[in-house]
mmCIF file of C-alpha atoms in Angstrom:
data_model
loop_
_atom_site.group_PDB
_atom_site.id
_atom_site.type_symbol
_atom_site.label_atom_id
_atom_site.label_comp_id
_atom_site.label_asym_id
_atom_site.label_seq_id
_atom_site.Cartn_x
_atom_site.Cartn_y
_atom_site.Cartn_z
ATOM 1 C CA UNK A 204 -4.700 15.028 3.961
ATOM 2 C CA UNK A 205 -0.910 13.791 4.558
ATOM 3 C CA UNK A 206 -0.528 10.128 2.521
ATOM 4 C CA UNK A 207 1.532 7.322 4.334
ATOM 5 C CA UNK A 208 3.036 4.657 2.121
ATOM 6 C CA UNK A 209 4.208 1.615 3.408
ATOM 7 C CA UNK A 210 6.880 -1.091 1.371
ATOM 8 C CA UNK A 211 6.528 -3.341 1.405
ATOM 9 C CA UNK A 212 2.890 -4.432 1.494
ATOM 10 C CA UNK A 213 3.931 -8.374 2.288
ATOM 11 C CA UNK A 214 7.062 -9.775 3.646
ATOM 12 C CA UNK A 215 7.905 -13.604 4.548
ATOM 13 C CA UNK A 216 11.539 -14.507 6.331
ATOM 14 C CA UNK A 217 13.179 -17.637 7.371
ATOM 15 C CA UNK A 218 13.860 -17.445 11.018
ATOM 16 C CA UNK A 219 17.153 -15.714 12.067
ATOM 17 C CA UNK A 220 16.993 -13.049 8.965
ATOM 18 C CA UNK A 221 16.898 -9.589 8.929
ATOM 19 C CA UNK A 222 14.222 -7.285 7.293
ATOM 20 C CA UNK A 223 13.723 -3.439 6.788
ATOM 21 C CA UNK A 224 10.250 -1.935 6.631
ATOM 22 C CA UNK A 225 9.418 1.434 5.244
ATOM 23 C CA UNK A 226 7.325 4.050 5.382
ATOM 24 C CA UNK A 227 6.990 7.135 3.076
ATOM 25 C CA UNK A 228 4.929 10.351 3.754
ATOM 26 C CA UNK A 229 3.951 12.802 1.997
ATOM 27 C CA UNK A 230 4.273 16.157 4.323
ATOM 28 C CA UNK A 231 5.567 17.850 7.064
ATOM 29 C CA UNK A 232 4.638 15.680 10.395
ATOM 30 C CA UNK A 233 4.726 16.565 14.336
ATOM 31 C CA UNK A 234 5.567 12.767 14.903
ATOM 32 C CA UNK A 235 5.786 9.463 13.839
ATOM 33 C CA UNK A 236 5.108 5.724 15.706
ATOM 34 C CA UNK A 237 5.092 2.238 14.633
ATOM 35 C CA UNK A 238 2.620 -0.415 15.723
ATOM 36 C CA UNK A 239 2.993 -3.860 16.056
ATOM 37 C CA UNK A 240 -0.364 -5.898 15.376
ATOM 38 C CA UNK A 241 0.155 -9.613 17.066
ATOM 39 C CA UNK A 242 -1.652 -12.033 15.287
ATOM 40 C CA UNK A 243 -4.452 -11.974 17.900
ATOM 41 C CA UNK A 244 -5.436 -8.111 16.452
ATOM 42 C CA UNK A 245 -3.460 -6.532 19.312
ATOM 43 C CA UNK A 246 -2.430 -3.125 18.332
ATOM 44 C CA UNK A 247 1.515 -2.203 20.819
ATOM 45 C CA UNK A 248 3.329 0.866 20.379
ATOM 46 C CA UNK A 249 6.921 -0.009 19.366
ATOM 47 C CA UNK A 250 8.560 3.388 18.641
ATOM 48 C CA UNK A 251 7.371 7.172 19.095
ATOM 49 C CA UNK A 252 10.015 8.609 16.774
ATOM 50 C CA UNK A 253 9.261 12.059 15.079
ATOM 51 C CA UNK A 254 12.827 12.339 14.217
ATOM 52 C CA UNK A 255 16.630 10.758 14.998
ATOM 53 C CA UNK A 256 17.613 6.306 15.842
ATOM 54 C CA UNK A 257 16.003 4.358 18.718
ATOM 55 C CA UNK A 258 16.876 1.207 19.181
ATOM 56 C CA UNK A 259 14.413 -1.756 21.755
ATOM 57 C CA UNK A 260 16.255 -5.241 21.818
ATOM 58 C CA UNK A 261 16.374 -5.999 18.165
ATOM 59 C CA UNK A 262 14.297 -3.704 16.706
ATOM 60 C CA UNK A 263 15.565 -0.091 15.635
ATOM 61 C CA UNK A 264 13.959 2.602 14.232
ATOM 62 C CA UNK A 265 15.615 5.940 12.317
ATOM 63 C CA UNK A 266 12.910 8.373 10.925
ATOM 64 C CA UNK A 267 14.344 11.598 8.573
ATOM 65 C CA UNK A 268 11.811 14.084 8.635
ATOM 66 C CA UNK A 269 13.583 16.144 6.291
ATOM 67 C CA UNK A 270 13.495 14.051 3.779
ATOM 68 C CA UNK A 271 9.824 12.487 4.742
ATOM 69 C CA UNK A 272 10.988 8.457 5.573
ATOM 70 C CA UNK A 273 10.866 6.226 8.199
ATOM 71 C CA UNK A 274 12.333 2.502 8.146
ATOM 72 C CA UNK A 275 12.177 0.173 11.080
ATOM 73 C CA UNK A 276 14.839 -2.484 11.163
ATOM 74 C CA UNK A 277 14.197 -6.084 12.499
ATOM 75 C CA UNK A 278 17.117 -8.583 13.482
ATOM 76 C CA UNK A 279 17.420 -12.171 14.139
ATOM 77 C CA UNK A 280 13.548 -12.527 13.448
ATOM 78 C CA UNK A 281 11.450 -14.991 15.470
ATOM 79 C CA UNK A 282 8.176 -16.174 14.274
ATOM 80 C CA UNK A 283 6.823 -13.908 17.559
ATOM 81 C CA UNK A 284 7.876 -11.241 15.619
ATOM 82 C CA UNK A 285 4.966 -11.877 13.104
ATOM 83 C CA UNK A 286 1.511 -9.388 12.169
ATOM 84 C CA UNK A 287 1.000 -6.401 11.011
ATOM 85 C CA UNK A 288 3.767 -3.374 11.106
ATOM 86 C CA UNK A 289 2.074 0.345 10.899
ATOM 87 C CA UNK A 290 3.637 3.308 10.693
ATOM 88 C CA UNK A 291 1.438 6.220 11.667
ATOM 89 C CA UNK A 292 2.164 9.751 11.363
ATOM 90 C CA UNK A 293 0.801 13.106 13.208
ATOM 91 C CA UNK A 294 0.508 16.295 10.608
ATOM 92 C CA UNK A 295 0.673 19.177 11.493
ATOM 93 C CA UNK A 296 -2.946 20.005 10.701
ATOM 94 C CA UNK A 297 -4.640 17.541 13.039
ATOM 95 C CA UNK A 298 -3.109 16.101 16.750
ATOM 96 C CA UNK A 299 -4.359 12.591 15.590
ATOM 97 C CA UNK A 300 -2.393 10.054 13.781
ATOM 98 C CA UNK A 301 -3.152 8.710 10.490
ATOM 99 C CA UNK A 302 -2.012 5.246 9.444
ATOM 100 C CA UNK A 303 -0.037 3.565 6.303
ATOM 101 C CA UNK A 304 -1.648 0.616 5.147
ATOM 102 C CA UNK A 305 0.737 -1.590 6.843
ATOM 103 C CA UNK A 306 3.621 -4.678 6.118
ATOM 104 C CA UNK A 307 2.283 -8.001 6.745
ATOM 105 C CA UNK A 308 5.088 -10.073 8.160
ATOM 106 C CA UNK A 309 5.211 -13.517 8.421
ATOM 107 C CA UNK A 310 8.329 -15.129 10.104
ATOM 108 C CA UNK A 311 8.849 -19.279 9.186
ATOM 109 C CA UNK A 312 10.665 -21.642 11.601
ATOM 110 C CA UNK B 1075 -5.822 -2.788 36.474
ATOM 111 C CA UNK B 1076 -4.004 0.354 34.860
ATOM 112 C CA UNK B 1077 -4.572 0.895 30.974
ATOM 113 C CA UNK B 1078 -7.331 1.411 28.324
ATOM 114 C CA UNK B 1079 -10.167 -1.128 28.679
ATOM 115 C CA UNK B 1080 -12.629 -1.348 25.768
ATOM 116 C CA UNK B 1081 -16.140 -2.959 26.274
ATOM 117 C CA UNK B 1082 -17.679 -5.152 24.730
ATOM 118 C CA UNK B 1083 -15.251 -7.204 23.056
ATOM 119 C CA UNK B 1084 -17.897 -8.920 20.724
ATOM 120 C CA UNK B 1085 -21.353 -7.107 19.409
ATOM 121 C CA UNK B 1086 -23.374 -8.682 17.145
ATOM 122 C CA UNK B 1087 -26.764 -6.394 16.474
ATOM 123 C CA UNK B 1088 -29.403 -5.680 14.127
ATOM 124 C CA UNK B 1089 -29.391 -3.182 11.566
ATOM 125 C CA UNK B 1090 -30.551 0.141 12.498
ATOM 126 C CA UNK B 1091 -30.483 -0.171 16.384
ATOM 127 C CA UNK B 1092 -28.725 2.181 18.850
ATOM 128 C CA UNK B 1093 -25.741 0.575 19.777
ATOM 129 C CA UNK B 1094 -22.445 2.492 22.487
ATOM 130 C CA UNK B 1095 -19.061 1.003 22.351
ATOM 131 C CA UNK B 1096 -17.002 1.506 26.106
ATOM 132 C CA UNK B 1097 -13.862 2.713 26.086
ATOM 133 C CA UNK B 1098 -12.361 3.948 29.617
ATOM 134 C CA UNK B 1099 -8.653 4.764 30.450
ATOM 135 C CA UNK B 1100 -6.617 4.974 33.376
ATOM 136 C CA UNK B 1101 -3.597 7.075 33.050
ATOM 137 C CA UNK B 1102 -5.584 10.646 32.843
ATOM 138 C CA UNK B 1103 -4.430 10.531 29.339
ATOM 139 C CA UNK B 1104 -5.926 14.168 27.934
ATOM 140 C CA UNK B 1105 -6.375 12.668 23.845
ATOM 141 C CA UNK B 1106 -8.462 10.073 23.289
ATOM 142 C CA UNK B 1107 -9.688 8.451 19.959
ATOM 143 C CA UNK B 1108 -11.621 6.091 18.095
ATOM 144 C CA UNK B 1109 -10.717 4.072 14.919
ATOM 145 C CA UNK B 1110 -11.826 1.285 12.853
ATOM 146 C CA UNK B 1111 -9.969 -1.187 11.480
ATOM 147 C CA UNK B 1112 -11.577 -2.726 7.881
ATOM 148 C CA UNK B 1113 -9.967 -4.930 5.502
ATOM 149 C CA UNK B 1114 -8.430 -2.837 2.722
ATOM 150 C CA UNK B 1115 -8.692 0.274 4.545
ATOM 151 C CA UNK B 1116 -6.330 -0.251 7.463
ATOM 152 C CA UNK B 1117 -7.305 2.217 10.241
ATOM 153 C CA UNK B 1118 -9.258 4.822 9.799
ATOM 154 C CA UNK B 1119 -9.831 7.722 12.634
ATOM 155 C CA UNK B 1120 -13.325 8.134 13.408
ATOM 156 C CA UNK B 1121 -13.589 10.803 16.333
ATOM 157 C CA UNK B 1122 -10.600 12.281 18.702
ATOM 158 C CA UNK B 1123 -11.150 14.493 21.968
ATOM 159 C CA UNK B 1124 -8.466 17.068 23.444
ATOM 160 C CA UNK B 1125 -10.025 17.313 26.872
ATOM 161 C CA UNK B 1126 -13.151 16.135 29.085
ATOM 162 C CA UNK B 1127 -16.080 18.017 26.509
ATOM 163 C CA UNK B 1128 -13.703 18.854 23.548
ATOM 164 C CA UNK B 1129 -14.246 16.305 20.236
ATOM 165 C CA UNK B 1130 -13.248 16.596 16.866
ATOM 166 C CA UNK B 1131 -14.298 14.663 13.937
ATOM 167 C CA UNK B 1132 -11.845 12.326 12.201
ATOM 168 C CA UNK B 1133 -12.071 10.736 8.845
ATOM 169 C CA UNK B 1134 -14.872 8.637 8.875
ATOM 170 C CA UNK B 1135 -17.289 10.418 11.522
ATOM 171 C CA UNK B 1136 -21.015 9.802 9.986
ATOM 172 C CA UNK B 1137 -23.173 7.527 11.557
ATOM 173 C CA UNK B 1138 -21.008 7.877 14.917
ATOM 174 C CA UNK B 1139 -21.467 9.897 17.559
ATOM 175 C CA UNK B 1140 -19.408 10.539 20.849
ATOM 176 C CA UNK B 1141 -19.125 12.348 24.432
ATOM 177 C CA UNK B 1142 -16.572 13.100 26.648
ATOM 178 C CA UNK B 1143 -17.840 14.237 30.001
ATOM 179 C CA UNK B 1144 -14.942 12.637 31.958
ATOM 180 C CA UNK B 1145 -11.638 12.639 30.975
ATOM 181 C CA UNK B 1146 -11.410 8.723 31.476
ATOM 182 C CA UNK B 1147 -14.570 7.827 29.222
ATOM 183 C CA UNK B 1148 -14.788 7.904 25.474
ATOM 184 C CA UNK B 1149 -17.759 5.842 24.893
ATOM 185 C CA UNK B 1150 -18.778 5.417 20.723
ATOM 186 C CA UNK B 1151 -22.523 5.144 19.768
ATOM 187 C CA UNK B 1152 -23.625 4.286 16.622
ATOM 188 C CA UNK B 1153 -27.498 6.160 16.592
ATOM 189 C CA UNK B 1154 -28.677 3.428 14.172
ATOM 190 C CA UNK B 1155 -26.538 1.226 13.168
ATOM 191 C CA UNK B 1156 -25.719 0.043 9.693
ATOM 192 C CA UNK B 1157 -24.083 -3.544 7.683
ATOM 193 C CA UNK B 1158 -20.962 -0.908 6.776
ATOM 194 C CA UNK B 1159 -20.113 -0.661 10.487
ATOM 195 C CA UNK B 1160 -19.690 -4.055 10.536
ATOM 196 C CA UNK B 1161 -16.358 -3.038 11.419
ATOM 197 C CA UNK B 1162 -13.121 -4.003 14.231
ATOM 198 C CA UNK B 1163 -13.284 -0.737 16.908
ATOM 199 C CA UNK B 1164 -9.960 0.435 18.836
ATOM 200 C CA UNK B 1165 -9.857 3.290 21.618
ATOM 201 C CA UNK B 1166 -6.392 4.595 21.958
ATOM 202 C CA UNK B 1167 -5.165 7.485 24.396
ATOM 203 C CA UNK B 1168 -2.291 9.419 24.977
ATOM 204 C CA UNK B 1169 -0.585 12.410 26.846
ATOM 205 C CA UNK B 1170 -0.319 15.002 24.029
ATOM 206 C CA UNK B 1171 2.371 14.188 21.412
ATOM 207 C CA UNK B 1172 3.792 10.744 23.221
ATOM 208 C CA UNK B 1173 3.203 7.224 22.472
ATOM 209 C CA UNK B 1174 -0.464 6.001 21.375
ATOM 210 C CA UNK B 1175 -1.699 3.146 23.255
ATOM 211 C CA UNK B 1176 -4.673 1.220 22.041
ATOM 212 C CA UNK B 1177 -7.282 -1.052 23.697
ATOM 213 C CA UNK B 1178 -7.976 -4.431 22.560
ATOM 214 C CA UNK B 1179 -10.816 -3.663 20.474
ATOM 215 C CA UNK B 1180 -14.257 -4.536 19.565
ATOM 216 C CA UNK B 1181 -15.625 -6.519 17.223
ATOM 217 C CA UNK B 1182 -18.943 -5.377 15.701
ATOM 218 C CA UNK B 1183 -21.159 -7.216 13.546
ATOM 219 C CA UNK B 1184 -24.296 -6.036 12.159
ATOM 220 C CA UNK B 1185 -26.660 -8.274 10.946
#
């Protein structure tokens, strides 16, 4: 099945920085969405993005499907902005979406 | 209230009972699917239906069965359950290829 690799596996920022998260796959996909997990296990949809830039507040996303990336941009981080980041991808095998091991974020006042 | 509402959101049962896992949606979404969520696995898809009685088998499907005889139920039973499905459970649905939208999960702990 289609691999999803996620960089990197651990991030901590200071308050106010900026990060880039990113997520590698391994084949041709129908789509690809990032996940927020809150701290509290809550799974949100942040982006459906199979290809192209979208940009919510201060998060963006920009997936290349030609060349098999995805990286989702955070700005002036607040601790809110803390969990788990997944990137999940649909193949073009199977309409169900299979997960990267996520980026564990943690943002420090 | 509109959304996906999973049910219970704490289990704890004994090895090798029958136990079902709710999951029931509100926006006539046509996929639905189960994961679980383990440490060191991430999340891992366990069953996924098309349409009221269409399923397909995911990943990690043994153990598990499910049902779809309305379009806004999904429920999860494990036939007899086992200490590996000690295990955190999410529903999620969606509207063909548009944004996934989980439920707040169960937690299941078998003892």
């Amino acid at each position: 099945g289609i691999q999803v690799e996620q960089s990197p596996p651990d991030l901590i920022l200071q308050e106010g920085a900026n990060s880039t998260l990113r997520c590698n796959f391994s084949d041709s996909v129908n789509n690809l969405q990032w996940f927020h997990q809150n701290p509290w296990g809550q799974l949100i949809n942040l982006f459906y993005i199979p290809s192209g830039t979208k940009q919510n507040g201060r998060l963006s996303a920009t997936t290349v499907a030609t060349e098999r990336y995805s990286l989702l941009y955070i700005s002036s981080s607040q601790t809110t902005d803390s969990g788990v980041y997944f990137c999940a991808v649909e193949d073009t095998g199977r309409r169900a979406l299979t997960f990267g091991s996520g980026t564990r974020l943690q943002v420090q006042p | 209230d509109a959304g996906i509402t999973q049910s219970p959101r704490y289990k704890i049962t004994e090895t090798g009972r029958q136990v079902t896992l709710m999951c029931h949606q509100t926006w006539s979404h046509s996929y639905m699917f189960w994961y679980r969520q383990d440490l060191g696995h991430g999340l891992r898809l366990i069953y996924y239906s098309a349409a009221a009685d269409i399923t397909d088998k995911g990943e990690v499907p043994d153990g598990y069965v499910v049902s779809r005889s309305k379009t806004e139920n999904f429920p999860l039973t494990l036939e007899s359950a086992t200490r590996s499905q000690t295990s955190v459970y999410f529903c999620a649905s969606s509207q063909g290829r548009s944004p996934l939208h989980f439920g707040n999960g169960t937690r299941l702990t078998v003892t």
